[in-house]
Tab-separated table of C-alpha atoms in Angstrom:
chain	number	residue	atom	x	y	z
A	11	MET	CA	-3.258	-91.021	57.713
A	12	SER	CA	-2.338	-87.506	56.116
A	13	THR	CA	-0.948	-84.813	57.834
A	14	PRO	CA	-3.337	-82.005	58.220
A	15	PHE	CA	-1.039	-78.400	57.472
A	16	TYR	CA	-1.016	-76.027	59.759
A	17	VAL	CA	-3.446	-73.189	59.660
A	18	SER	CA	-3.035	-70.066	61.803
A	19	PRO	CA	-6.238	-69.621	64.291
A	20	GLN	CA	-6.517	-66.195	62.590
A	21	GLN	CA	-6.615	-67.575	58.937
A	22	ALA	CA	-9.436	-70.182	60.046
A	23	MET	CA	-11.354	-67.358	61.557
A	24	ALA	CA	-11.074	-65.332	58.826
A	25	ASP	CA	-12.202	-68.203	56.759
A	26	ARG	CA	-15.277	-68.519	58.655
A	27	ALA	CA	-16.328	-65.249	58.737
A	28	GLU	CA	-15.748	-65.522	55.238
A	29	TYR	CA	-17.854	-68.247	54.624
A	30	ALA	CA	-20.837	-67.311	56.869
A	31	ARG	CA	-20.685	-63.430	55.322
A	32	LYS	CA	-21.116	-65.131	51.644
A	33	GLY	CA	-24.096	-66.880	53.074
A	34	ILE	CA	-25.829	-64.165	54.586
A	35	ALA	CA	-25.302	-61.692	51.492
A	36	ARG	CA	-26.675	-64.019	48.779
A	37	GLY	CA	-30.028	-63.494	50.268
A	38	ARG	CA	-32.199	-60.920	50.234
A	39	SER	CA	-32.362	-57.837	53.130
A	40	VAL	CA	-34.669	-57.236	55.632
A	41	VAL	CA	-34.940	-53.558	57.124
A	42	VAL	CA	-35.776	-52.738	60.710
A	43	LEU	CA	-37.259	-48.811	61.620
A	44	GLN	CA	-38.192	-47.156	64.374
A	45	TYR	CA	-41.741	-45.151	63.847
A	46	ASN	CA	-43.661	-42.649	66.293
A	47	ASP	CA	-45.881	-45.795	67.356
A	48	GLY	CA	-43.244	-48.795	67.518
A	49	VAL	CA	-41.476	-50.587	65.273
A	50	VAL	CA	-41.843	-51.609	61.668
A	51	PHE	CA	-39.906	-54.876	60.120
A	52	VAL	CA	-40.131	-55.108	56.134
A	53	ALA	CA	-38.854	-57.954	54.320
A	54	GLU	CA	-38.861	-58.998	50.754
A	55	ASN	CA	-40.598	-62.480	51.090
A	56	PRO	CA	-42.745	-63.792	48.401
A	57	SER	CA	-43.616	-66.439	50.839
A	58	ARG	CA	-46.640	-66.259	52.767
A	59	ALA	CA	-45.912	-69.338	55.029
A	60	LEU	CA	-42.064	-68.960	55.829
A	61	HIS	CA	-41.643	-65.985	57.905
A	62	LYS	CA	-37.936	-63.949	58.073
A	63	VAL	CA	-39.970	-62.142	60.662
A	64	SER	CA	-41.659	-63.437	63.763
A	65	GLU	CA	-43.312	-62.794	67.264
A	66	ILE	CA	-41.098	-63.894	70.435
A	67	TYR	CA	-43.003	-62.599	72.942
A	68	ASP	CA	-45.258	-59.641	73.931
A	69	ARG	CA	-42.899	-56.781	73.392
A	70	ILE	CA	-40.439	-58.474	71.389
A	71	ALA	CA	-39.932	-59.805	67.992
A	72	PHE	CA	-37.208	-61.424	65.675
A	73	ALA	CA	-36.300	-61.090	62.021
A	74	ALA	CA	-33.490	-62.949	60.292
A	75	VAL	CA	-31.493	-63.798	56.976
A	76	GLY	CA	-29.461	-66.434	55.958
A	77	LYS	CA	-30.270	-70.011	55.865
A	78	TYR	CA	-33.952	-70.762	56.910
A	79	ASN	CA	-33.446	-73.935	58.980
A	80	GLU	CA	-31.082	-72.125	61.141
A	81	PHE	CA	-32.480	-69.027	61.874
A	82	GLU	CA	-36.020	-71.534	62.270
A	83	ASN	CA	-33.969	-72.646	64.842
A	84	LEU	CA	-32.827	-69.971	66.786
A	85	ARG	CA	-36.331	-68.602	66.733
A	86	ILE	CA	-38.130	-71.680	67.677
A	87	GLY	CA	-34.763	-71.579	70.781
A	88	GLY	CA	-35.730	-67.618	71.558
A	89	VAL	CA	-39.620	-68.370	72.027
A	90	ARG	CA	-38.946	-71.512	74.369
A	91	TYR	CA	-36.676	-69.382	76.225
A	92	ALA	CA	-39.173	-66.801	76.258
A	93	ASP	CA	-42.241	-68.557	77.174
A	94	LEU	CA	-40.333	-70.434	80.110
A	95	ARG	CA	-38.958	-67.197	81.631
A	96	GLY	CA	-42.150	-65.619	81.683
A	97	TYR	CA	-43.956	-68.550	83.105
A	98	THR	CA	-41.506	-69.062	85.698
A	99	TYR	CA	-41.169	-65.292	86.837
A	100	ASP	CA	-43.283	-62.948	85.089
A	101	ARG	CA	-44.080	-61.596	81.346
A	102	GLU	CA	-42.127	-58.396	82.014
A	103	ASP	CA	-38.790	-60.609	82.871
A	104	VAL	CA	-38.550	-61.396	79.610
A	105	THR	CA	-36.603	-58.631	77.849
A	106	ALA	CA	-34.733	-58.116	74.478
A	107	ARG	CA	-31.265	-57.792	76.267
A	108	GLY	CA	-31.782	-61.013	77.991
A	109	LEU	CA	-32.702	-62.590	74.510
A	110	ALA	CA	-29.967	-61.177	72.524
A	111	ASN	CA	-27.919	-62.283	74.947
A	112	VAL	CA	-28.614	-66.028	74.658
A	113	TYR	CA	-28.613	-65.527	71.199
A	114	ALA	CA	-25.130	-64.041	71.075
A	115	GLN	CA	-23.681	-66.865	73.269
A	116	THR	CA	-25.155	-69.797	70.892
A	117	LEU	CA	-24.062	-67.896	68.066
A	118	GLY	CA	-20.677	-67.067	69.386
A	119	SER	CA	-20.008	-70.833	70.642
A	120	ILE	CA	-20.931	-72.470	67.384
A	121	PHE	CA	-18.630	-69.751	65.440
A	122	SER	CA	-15.656	-70.633	67.157
A	123	SER	CA	-16.139	-74.619	67.862
A	124	ALA	CA	-14.161	-76.421	65.367
A	125	GLY	CA	-16.530	-79.006	64.836
A	126	GLU	CA	-19.341	-77.311	63.301
A	127	LYS	CA	-19.910	-74.976	60.611
A	128	PRO	CA	-20.886	-71.246	61.400
A	129	TYR	CA	-24.331	-70.061	61.329
A	130	GLU	CA	-25.002	-68.055	58.022
A	131	VAL	CA	-27.328	-66.003	59.810
A	132	GLU	CA	-28.086	-62.475	60.749
A	133	LEU	CA	-30.362	-61.311	63.573
A	134	ILE	CA	-32.391	-58.481	64.664
A	135	VAL	CA	-34.166	-58.444	68.104
A	136	ALA	CA	-36.591	-55.507	68.544
A	137	GLU	CA	-38.264	-54.687	71.574
A	138	VAL	CA	-41.205	-51.816	71.942
A	139	GLY	CA	-40.955	-49.844	75.055
A	140	ASP	CA	-43.798	-47.596	76.495
A	141	GLY	CA	-42.454	-44.521	74.283
A	142	PRO	CA	-39.981	-44.181	71.248
A	143	GLU	CA	-36.882	-43.945	73.780
A	144	ASP	CA	-37.062	-46.929	75.216
A	145	ASP	CA	-37.290	-49.061	72.191
A	146	GLN	CA	-34.521	-51.251	71.659
A	147	ILE	CA	-33.031	-52.857	68.549
A	148	TYR	CA	-30.085	-55.536	68.301
A	149	ARG	CA	-28.822	-56.699	65.653
A	150	LEU	CA	-26.480	-60.163	65.988
A	151	PRO	CA	-24.215	-61.075	63.288
A	152	HIS	CA	-23.048	-64.435	62.717
A	153	ASP	CA	-20.078	-64.322	65.138
A	154	GLY	CA	-21.971	-63.854	68.406
A	155	SER	CA	-21.383	-60.198	68.682
A	156	ILE	CA	-24.114	-57.868	69.225
A	157	VAL	CA	-24.623	-54.333	68.071
A	158	ASP	CA	-27.030	-52.122	69.575
A	159	GLU	CA	-28.998	-50.227	66.713
A	160	HIS	CA	-31.059	-46.989	66.699
A	161	GLY	CA	-33.465	-45.504	64.315
A	162	SER	CA	-33.066	-47.983	61.302
A	163	VAL	CA	-30.944	-51.282	60.512
A	164	ALA	CA	-30.798	-53.440	57.742
A	165	VAL	CA	-29.219	-57.469	57.614
A	166	GLY	CA	-28.555	-59.416	54.724
A	167	GLY	CA	-28.268	-58.471	50.903
A	168	ASN	CA	-26.536	-55.683	50.051
A	169	ALA	CA	-27.122	-54.243	53.908
A	170	ASP	CA	-24.335	-51.565	53.892
A	171	GLN	CA	-25.897	-49.930	51.027
A	172	ILE	CA	-29.285	-50.098	52.396
A	173	SER	CA	-27.967	-48.889	56.118
A	174	ASN	CA	-26.532	-46.307	54.698
A	175	TYR	CA	-29.611	-44.726	52.269
A	176	LEU	CA	-32.161	-45.294	55.538
A	177	GLY	CA	-29.258	-43.646	57.645
A	178	GLN	CA	-29.299	-40.599	55.651
A	179	ARG	CA	-33.250	-40.438	55.442
A	180	HIS	CA	-34.318	-41.964	58.389
A	181	ARG	CA	-35.381	-38.937	61.469
A	182	ASP	CA	-37.048	-39.819	64.704
A	183	GLY	CA	-41.453	-39.292	64.708
A	184	MET	CA	-41.902	-40.870	61.513
A	185	THR	CA	-45.756	-42.074	60.847
A	186	LEU	CA	-45.999	-45.709	60.272
A	187	SER	CA	-46.636	-44.850	56.300
A	188	GLU	CA	-43.730	-43.250	56.189
A	189	ALA	CA	-41.411	-45.729	57.548
A	190	LEU	CA	-42.616	-48.502	55.487
A	191	LYS	CA	-42.431	-46.244	52.376
A	192	LEU	CA	-39.119	-45.454	53.417
A	193	ALA	CA	-38.382	-48.951	54.055
A	194	VAL	CA	-39.635	-50.187	50.549
A	195	GLU	CA	-37.842	-47.757	48.711
A	196	SER	CA	-34.700	-48.670	50.295
A	197	LEU	CA	-35.079	-52.489	49.658
A	198	ALA	CA	-35.920	-51.506	45.746
A	199	ARG	CA	-32.592	-50.108	44.940
A	200	ASP	CA	-30.410	-52.494	43.121
A	201	THR	CA	-26.231	-52.278	43.753
A	202	ASN	CA	-25.836	-50.525	40.749
A	203	GLY	CA	-28.239	-48.114	41.464
A	204	GLY	CA	-31.293	-49.258	39.599
A	205	GLU	CA	-34.777	-49.321	41.058
A	206	ARG	CA	-37.049	-51.961	41.313
A	207	THR	CA	-40.944	-51.869	42.109
A	208	LEU	CA	-41.765	-53.805	44.910
A	209	THR	CA	-45.409	-54.790	45.179
A	210	ALA	CA	-47.334	-55.541	48.239
A	211	GLU	CA	-47.726	-59.179	47.511
A	212	GLN	CA	-43.602	-59.617	47.482
A	213	LEU	CA	-43.224	-57.803	50.923
A	214	GLU	CA	-43.520	-59.137	54.276
A	215	VAL	CA	-44.277	-56.358	56.742
A	216	ALA	CA	-44.908	-56.776	61.007
A	217	VAL	CA	-45.436	-53.958	63.268
A	218	LEU	CA	-44.468	-53.702	67.302
A	219	ASP	CA	-47.299	-51.276	67.790
A	220	ARG	CA	-47.093	-49.966	71.428
A	221	THR	CA	-51.169	-48.639	70.524
A	222	ARG	CA	-52.128	-51.947	70.361
A	223	PRO	CA	-54.323	-52.489	73.767
A	224	GLN	CA	-53.595	-56.351	73.689
A	225	THR	CA	-50.485	-57.539	75.710
A	226	ARG	CA	-49.044	-59.024	72.913
A	227	LYS	CA	-47.804	-55.813	70.724
A	228	PHE	CA	-46.857	-57.829	67.270
A	229	LYS	CA	-49.021	-57.573	64.689
A	230	ARG	CA	-48.550	-58.302	60.679
A	231	VAL	CA	-49.836	-56.210	58.342
A	232	LEU	CA	-51.194	-58.071	55.399
A	233	GLY	CA	-53.532	-57.334	52.535
A	234	ARG	CA	-55.707	-54.878	51.896
A	235	GLN	CA	-54.108	-52.892	54.928
A	236	LEU	CA	-50.722	-52.801	53.609
A	237	SER	CA	-51.393	-51.634	50.207
A	238	ARG	CA	-53.620	-48.874	51.979
A	239	LEU	CA	-50.388	-48.216	53.874
A	240	LEU	CA	-48.358	-48.226	50.645
A	241	GLU	CA	-50.382	-45.780	48.732
A	242	GLU	CA	-51.323	-43.154	51.395
A	243	GLY	CA	-50.135	-39.771	50.781
A	244	SER	CA	-47.537	-38.011	53.516
A	245	PRO	CA	-49.559	-36.421	55.768
A	246	GLU	CA	-51.574	-39.394	56.779
A	247	PRO	CA	-55.192	-39.745	58.879
A	248	GLU	CA	-55.801	-40.556	62.579
A	249	GLY	CA	-56.405	-43.867	63.785
A	250	GLU	CA	-54.347	-45.710	60.224
A	251	GLY	CA	-53.595	-48.753	62.018
A	252	GLU	CA	-56.817	-50.072	62.782
A	253	GLY	CA	-59.119	-51.949	60.584
A	254	GLU	CA	-58.952	-55.420	58.877
A	255	GLY	CA	-55.376	-57.336	58.318
A	256	GLY	CA	-54.062	-59.919	60.500
A	257	ASP	CA	-54.268	-60.696	63.900
A	258	ALA	CA	-50.872	-61.859	66.067
A	259	SER	CA	-50.529	-65.412	64.656
B	27	MET	CA	-27.950	-84.677	99.057
B	28	ASP	CA	-27.058	-88.018	96.429
B	29	PHE	CA	-26.612	-90.185	99.101
B	30	LEU	CA	-29.812	-89.530	100.902
B	31	ALA	CA	-31.960	-89.832	97.084
B	32	GLY	CA	-30.183	-93.165	96.680
B	33	HIS	CA	-31.048	-94.955	99.863
B	34	GLN	CA	-33.743	-92.853	101.560
B	35	PRO	CA	-35.513	-90.859	99.067
B	36	GLU	CA	-38.459	-90.554	100.811
B	37	LEU	CA	-36.750	-88.014	103.231
B	38	LEU	CA	-36.159	-85.718	100.602
B	39	PRO	CA	-38.846	-82.786	100.977
B	40	ARG	CA	-40.094	-82.916	96.923
B	41	ASN	CA	-40.234	-87.062	97.746
B	42	ARG	CA	-42.568	-86.944	100.671
B	43	GLN	CA	-46.044	-88.339	100.168
B	44	LEU	CA	-48.926	-86.316	100.458
B	45	PRO	CA	-50.988	-87.321	103.828
B	46	ALA	CA	-53.703	-89.949	102.851
B	47	GLN	CA	-56.234	-88.964	105.208
B	48	GLY	CA	-57.206	-85.661	106.168
B	49	VAL	CA	-58.265	-82.743	103.957
B	50	ILE	CA	-56.129	-79.979	102.658
B	51	GLU	CA	-57.756	-76.712	103.649
B	52	ALA	CA	-57.610	-74.490	100.495
B	53	PRO	CA	-59.658	-71.953	99.025
B	54	HIS	CA	-62.129	-73.326	96.958
B	55	GLY	CA	-63.761	-71.355	93.527
B	56	THR	CA	-67.637	-71.777	93.028
B	57	THR	CA	-69.700	-71.283	90.003
B	58	ILE	CA	-69.221	-70.743	86.721
B	59	VAL	CA	-71.684	-70.854	83.845
B	60	ALA	CA	-71.309	-70.503	79.806
B	61	VAL	CA	-74.307	-69.770	77.286
B	62	THR	CA	-73.689	-69.364	73.776
B	63	TYR	CA	-75.415	-67.023	71.632
B	64	ARG	CA	-75.845	-66.205	67.830
B	65	GLY	CA	-72.985	-64.496	67.571
B	66	GLY	CA	-70.723	-66.267	70.104
B	67	VAL	CA	-70.510	-67.387	73.638
B	68	VAL	CA	-70.905	-66.024	77.430
B	69	LEU	CA	-68.956	-67.554	80.171
B	70	ALA	CA	-69.325	-65.860	83.641
B	71	GLY	CA	-68.151	-66.801	87.063
B	72	ASP	CA	-68.913	-65.463	90.763
B	73	ARG	CA	-66.357	-63.465	92.584
B	74	ARG	CA	-66.292	-65.966	95.720
B	75	ALA	CA	-63.934	-68.477	97.174
B	76	THR	CA	-64.314	-70.756	100.364
B	77	MET	CA	-62.084	-72.499	102.718
B	78	GLY	CA	-64.882	-74.469	104.449
B	79	ASN	CA	-67.137	-72.218	106.125
B	80	VAL	CA	-65.359	-69.199	105.693
B	81	ILE	CA	-65.309	-66.803	102.775
B	82	ALA	CA	-61.609	-66.941	101.243
B	83	GLN	CA	-62.031	-64.156	99.348
B	84	ARG	CA	-64.642	-61.985	98.195
B	85	ASP	CA	-63.411	-60.732	94.693
B	86	ILE	CA	-61.662	-63.625	92.950
B	87	GLU	CA	-61.184	-63.984	89.493
B	88	LYS	CA	-62.231	-67.149	87.868
B	89	VAL	CA	-62.814	-66.779	84.213
B	90	PHE	CA	-59.335	-66.024	82.484
B	91	PRO	CA	-58.911	-65.551	78.427
B	92	ALA	CA	-57.433	-68.738	77.138
B	93	ASP	CA	-56.128	-67.384	73.995
B	94	GLU	CA	-57.672	-64.513	71.562
B	95	TYR	CA	-60.692	-66.835	70.904
B	96	SER	CA	-61.348	-68.805	73.957
B	97	ALA	CA	-61.840	-68.453	77.672
B	98	VAL	CA	-61.892	-70.858	80.602
B	99	GLY	CA	-63.616	-70.664	83.996
B	100	ILE	CA	-62.453	-72.638	87.022
B	101	ALA	CA	-64.196	-74.047	89.780
B	102	GLY	CA	-62.605	-76.128	92.637
B	103	THR	CA	-59.074	-75.683	94.169
B	104	ALA	CA	-57.975	-71.960	93.663
B	105	GLY	CA	-54.398	-72.143	93.556
B	106	LEU	CA	-53.835	-75.222	91.276
B	107	ALA	CA	-56.626	-74.041	88.954
B	108	VAL	CA	-55.283	-70.607	88.333
B	109	GLU	CA	-51.805	-72.584	87.919
B	110	MET	CA	-53.466	-74.845	85.499
B	111	VAL	CA	-55.317	-72.213	83.507
B	112	LYS	CA	-51.618	-70.191	83.342
B	113	LEU	CA	-49.997	-73.678	81.822
B	114	PHE	CA	-52.791	-73.859	79.638
B	115	GLN	CA	-52.279	-69.985	78.279
B	116	LEU	CA	-48.883	-70.602	78.123
B	117	GLU	CA	-49.761	-73.773	76.231
B	118	LEU	CA	-51.888	-72.366	73.619
B	119	GLU	CA	-49.835	-69.255	72.932
B	120	HIS	CA	-46.132	-71.180	72.492
B	121	PHE	CA	-47.834	-73.706	70.110
B	122	GLU	CA	-49.436	-70.505	68.345
B	123	LYS	CA	-45.773	-68.900	67.961
B	124	VAL	CA	-43.949	-72.061	66.862
B	125	GLU	CA	-46.621	-73.368	64.347
B	126	GLY	CA	-47.581	-70.185	63.496
B	127	THR	CA	-51.013	-71.318	63.507
B	128	GLN	CA	-53.917	-71.763	65.906
B	129	LEU	CA	-54.787	-74.719	67.761
B	130	SER	CA	-58.619	-76.135	66.217
B	131	LEU	CA	-60.926	-75.652	69.279
B	132	GLU	CA	-61.094	-79.146	70.269
B	133	GLY	CA	-57.548	-79.512	70.260
B	134	LYS	CA	-57.399	-76.920	72.777
B	135	ALA	CA	-60.114	-78.881	74.564
B	136	ASN	CA	-58.468	-81.743	74.039
B	137	ARG	CA	-55.457	-80.375	75.719
B	138	LEU	CA	-57.273	-79.088	79.011
B	139	SER	CA	-58.205	-82.205	79.253
B	140	THR	CA	-55.193	-84.207	79.620
B	141	MET	CA	-54.335	-81.401	82.089
B	142	ILE	CA	-56.836	-82.400	84.588
B	143	ARG	CA	-56.388	-85.506	84.207
B	144	SER	CA	-52.840	-85.634	85.301
B	145	ASN	CA	-54.289	-83.723	88.432
B	146	LEU	CA	-56.119	-86.806	89.446
B	147	GLY	CA	-53.828	-87.657	92.305
B	148	MET	CA	-54.638	-84.421	93.844
B	149	ALA	CA	-58.443	-84.935	93.222
B	150	MET	CA	-58.211	-87.720	95.137
B	151	GLN	CA	-56.915	-86.184	98.143
B	152	GLY	CA	-60.065	-83.574	97.536
B	153	LEU	CA	-57.856	-80.932	95.760
B	154	ALA	CA	-59.844	-81.181	92.372
B	155	VAL	CA	-60.059	-78.750	89.568
B	156	VAL	CA	-62.970	-78.381	87.396
B	157	PRO	CA	-63.285	-76.112	84.541
B	158	LEU	CA	-65.768	-74.875	82.338
B	159	PHE	CA	-63.822	-74.193	78.398
B	160	ALA	CA	-66.038	-71.996	75.820
B	161	GLY	CA	-64.492	-70.681	72.581
B	162	TRP	CA	-65.392	-69.242	69.102
B	163	ASP	CA	-64.596	-71.790	66.782
B	164	VAL	CA	-63.080	-70.061	63.387
B	165	ASP	CA	-64.121	-73.069	60.977
B	166	ARG	CA	-67.337	-73.855	61.720
B	167	GLU	CA	-68.305	-70.097	63.060
B	168	LYS	CA	-69.866	-70.522	65.933
B	169	GLY	CA	-69.767	-70.721	69.945
B	170	ARG	CA	-69.032	-73.761	71.456
B	171	ILE	CA	-68.937	-75.136	75.370
B	172	PHE	CA	-66.845	-78.307	76.831
B	173	SER	CA	-67.814	-79.447	80.496
B	174	TYR	CA	-65.435	-81.556	82.398
B	175	ASP	CA	-65.195	-84.108	85.154
B	176	VAL	CA	-62.621	-84.909	87.697
B	177	THR	CA	-61.096	-87.535	85.401
B	178	GLY	CA	-60.490	-85.012	82.610
B	179	GLY	CA	-63.421	-86.599	80.370
B	180	ARG	CA	-64.495	-84.081	77.883
B	181	SER	CA	-67.900	-83.334	76.631
B	182	GLU	CA	-69.261	-80.776	74.520
B	183	GLU	CA	-72.420	-78.751	75.586
B	184	HIS	CA	-74.940	-78.941	72.552
B	185	VAL	CA	-77.767	-78.030	74.273
B	186	GLY	CA	-76.171	-74.604	74.785
B	187	TYR	CA	-75.482	-73.895	78.034
B	188	ALA	CA	-73.681	-75.067	80.800
B	189	ALA	CA	-72.568	-75.060	84.623
B	190	THR	CA	-70.128	-76.075	86.774
B	191	GLY	CA	-68.883	-76.136	90.661
B	192	SER	CA	-70.681	-76.307	93.977
B	193	GLY	CA	-73.553	-73.505	92.865
B	194	SER	CA	-73.877	-75.273	89.286
B	195	MET	CA	-77.328	-77.407	89.805
B	196	PHE	CA	-79.114	-74.373	90.833
B	197	ALA	CA	-77.385	-72.068	87.750
B	198	ARG	CA	-78.358	-75.313	85.870
B	199	GLY	CA	-81.835	-74.930	86.617
B	200	ALA	CA	-82.164	-71.113	86.055
B	201	LEU	CA	-80.766	-71.632	82.576
B	202	LYS	CA	-82.835	-74.664	81.397
B	203	LYS	CA	-85.885	-72.443	82.195
B	204	LEU	CA	-84.431	-69.172	80.356
B	205	PHE	CA	-81.983	-70.306	77.576
B	206	ARG	CA	-83.588	-69.641	74.257
B	207	ASP	CA	-81.800	-70.231	70.987
B	208	ASP	CA	-82.389	-66.790	69.597
B	209	LEU	CA	-80.507	-64.929	72.557
B	210	SER	CA	-78.938	-61.867	71.662
B	211	GLU	CA	-75.686	-61.022	73.187
B	212	GLU	CA	-77.314	-58.593	75.887
B	213	GLU	CA	-79.655	-61.291	76.638
B	214	ALA	CA	-76.868	-63.930	76.995
B	215	ILE	CA	-75.576	-61.538	79.646
B	216	THR	CA	-78.469	-60.969	81.162
B	217	LEU	CA	-78.999	-64.886	81.371
B	218	VAL	CA	-75.625	-65.507	82.869
B	219	VAL	CA	-76.198	-62.900	85.566
B	220	GLN	CA	-79.651	-64.496	86.499
B	221	ALA	CA	-78.473	-67.585	86.803
B	222	LEU	CA	-75.519	-66.751	89.548
B	223	TYR	CA	-78.113	-64.782	90.988
B	224	ASP	CA	-80.149	-68.109	91.182
B	225	ALA	CA	-77.089	-69.703	92.194
B	226	ALA	CA	-76.001	-67.700	95.049
B	227	ASP	CA	-79.224	-67.968	96.263
B	228	ASP	CA	-79.514	-71.150	97.335
B	229	ASP	CA	-75.838	-72.623	97.306
B	230	SER	CA	-73.813	-70.798	100.329
B	231	ALA	CA	-70.509	-71.099	98.728
B	232	THR	CA	-71.504	-68.947	95.786
B	233	GLY	CA	-71.472	-64.928	96.250
B	234	GLY	CA	-74.158	-62.958	94.503
B	235	PRO	CA	-73.551	-59.639	93.158
B	236	ASP	CA	-72.092	-57.175	96.242
B	237	LEU	CA	-73.700	-54.159	95.075
B	238	ALA	CA	-72.843	-52.674	98.450
B	239	ARG	CA	-69.093	-52.962	97.343
B	240	ARG	CA	-69.396	-52.819	94.292
B	241	ILE	CA	-68.081	-56.435	93.080
B	242	TYR	CA	-69.784	-58.363	90.456
B	243	PRO	CA	-69.373	-61.362	88.497
B	244	ILE	CA	-66.998	-61.856	85.970
B	245	VAL	CA	-68.583	-62.029	82.252
B	246	THR	CA	-66.373	-62.616	79.681
B	247	VAL	CA	-67.403	-62.764	75.995
B	248	VAL	CA	-66.132	-64.725	72.873
B	249	SER	CA	-66.969	-63.825	69.229
B	250	ASP	CA	-65.844	-63.984	65.930
B	251	GLU	CA	-63.825	-60.458	67.470
B	252	GLY	CA	-62.308	-62.542	69.917
B	253	TYR	CA	-62.190	-62.416	73.554
B	254	ARG	CA	-63.264	-59.736	75.742
B	255	LYS	CA	-64.335	-59.226	79.349
B	256	LEU	CA	-66.787	-56.380	80.667
B	257	SER	CA	-65.893	-53.665	82.581
B	258	GLU	CA	-67.155	-52.853	85.577
B	259	GLU	CA	-69.431	-49.966	84.095
B	260	GLN	CA	-70.712	-52.652	81.063
B	261	LEU	CA	-72.146	-54.343	84.001
B	262	VAL	CA	-73.594	-52.305	86.627
B	263	GLY	CA	-76.595	-51.507	84.393
B	264	THR	CA	-77.694	-54.818	83.838
B	265	VAL	CA	-77.039	-56.656	87.315
B	266	ARG	CA	-78.998	-53.062	88.918
B	267	ALA	CA	-82.044	-54.012	86.939
B	268	ILE	CA	-81.822	-57.805	87.625
B	269	HIS	CA	-81.490	-56.785	91.572
B	270	GLU	CA	-84.668	-53.702	91.223
B	271	ARG	CA	-86.521	-56.633	89.762
B	272	ARG	CA	-85.569	-59.385	92.658
B	273	LEU	CA	-86.775	-56.809	95.187
B	274	GLU	CA	-90.054	-57.667	93.664
B	275	GLU	CA	-90.212	-60.984	92.662
B	276	PRO	CA	-87.195	-62.520	94.750
B	277	ASP	CA	-87.585	-65.777	92.502
B	278	GLY	CA	-86.620	-64.136	89.330
B	279	PRO	CA	-88.689	-64.327	86.247
B	280	ARG	CA	-90.988	-67.085	86.030
B	281	ALA	CA	-91.278	-69.533	83.173
B	282	ALA	CA	-94.860	-70.788	81.608
B	283	LEU	CA	-96.544	-73.510	83.073
B	284	LEU	CA	-96.794	-75.128	80.168
């Protein structure tokens, strides 16, 4: 039996954080922005079947970057938590804050338990309120901390650079089309300042729309509706969120 | 408590047996009817809940959305039935979110069947739940109706109409004489209200439209656009028209003799 080398706890934690951060930065980014009628999620994701953005409950959605199997696991856990809570008490009693807490506990205990490798994921949990001031966006890094975000947030890839870009340009009361175009611009910028073009096929877009009549406010923006929103001029006509496109599936 | 559970478990509240004899008095819901039409299916129910000979509630709602493309109406013990529907809604929504796709209409109908079967013990005590399930089949592009018995036996109603609950035999008689294959949505809505009117006419446990209190049947439509519940304003015209006609002909429209 070989004698293990002594590794200081600080060093062990720093190594684990470094490992998780590298894994997260490898993938493409997801950005989340508030707009006047809710919250929009934009991810660069060519797959139609494997989602980075999903519905959790009536007013709550989830976005993640990192390893698919790990965040899928967390997503299903979140859906279970929300459905069970809503069934036991009431649909109103399921909140993003509660869900973010559960995620923070899970991520935190995995991060600090010596037996397991830390999860290489970063999550966003967002809840749409009755007005823009009631919207909540929480960012959950790999180590189990919670960051309460406002306006715009980016995770994964070169998140710092994108966050900066969004922070300078995002303002309150944007329309869906404006917010969407800003999100796509930010995702299209390369690390070295170059620009790529992202088409509707390469994007996964979903909204939590407070104006939806259904109790479930989550809706994927697909196909023609997405192309139309991307092409739209700055002053957009009324009732643009209607029409064909996805249901809450 | 562990000691008790180990030695005399029947003394713990959760392990107490239900009384074998004696009827538990609980509110019961009564009549549900469903009719398919060209673009979907209409599911409707009256508003009365009875407890023995007493009207327990005048404005109970017994028809619910199961998910975006289906609805369920319940007859039988109201408390158990509402709980069953709540659990059914939860299961469909949970499946949809976890799998990222909706269950097939058959799958939903089968799931409900299992839930009714699990209630068989209670049904033997007189607390039966017998729902009617209707929905829009997205793959086959048509409205479909499934009826159940207390043991969870499921049967699809291919004739295009169905009824369940205490007033169902009278409602079914009316549906049989008035149903046609080429109904429009408005005609199908009129038909279900007529059938409920006839059920209320002959069954004391079914409530007719209450014009004085403005309590009208619950009428829901499931089409390719999804589930929709008719509002009071949308229904009042139909209900009043039927009522006016019945003042002249109390037995309702007459079918041809030959």
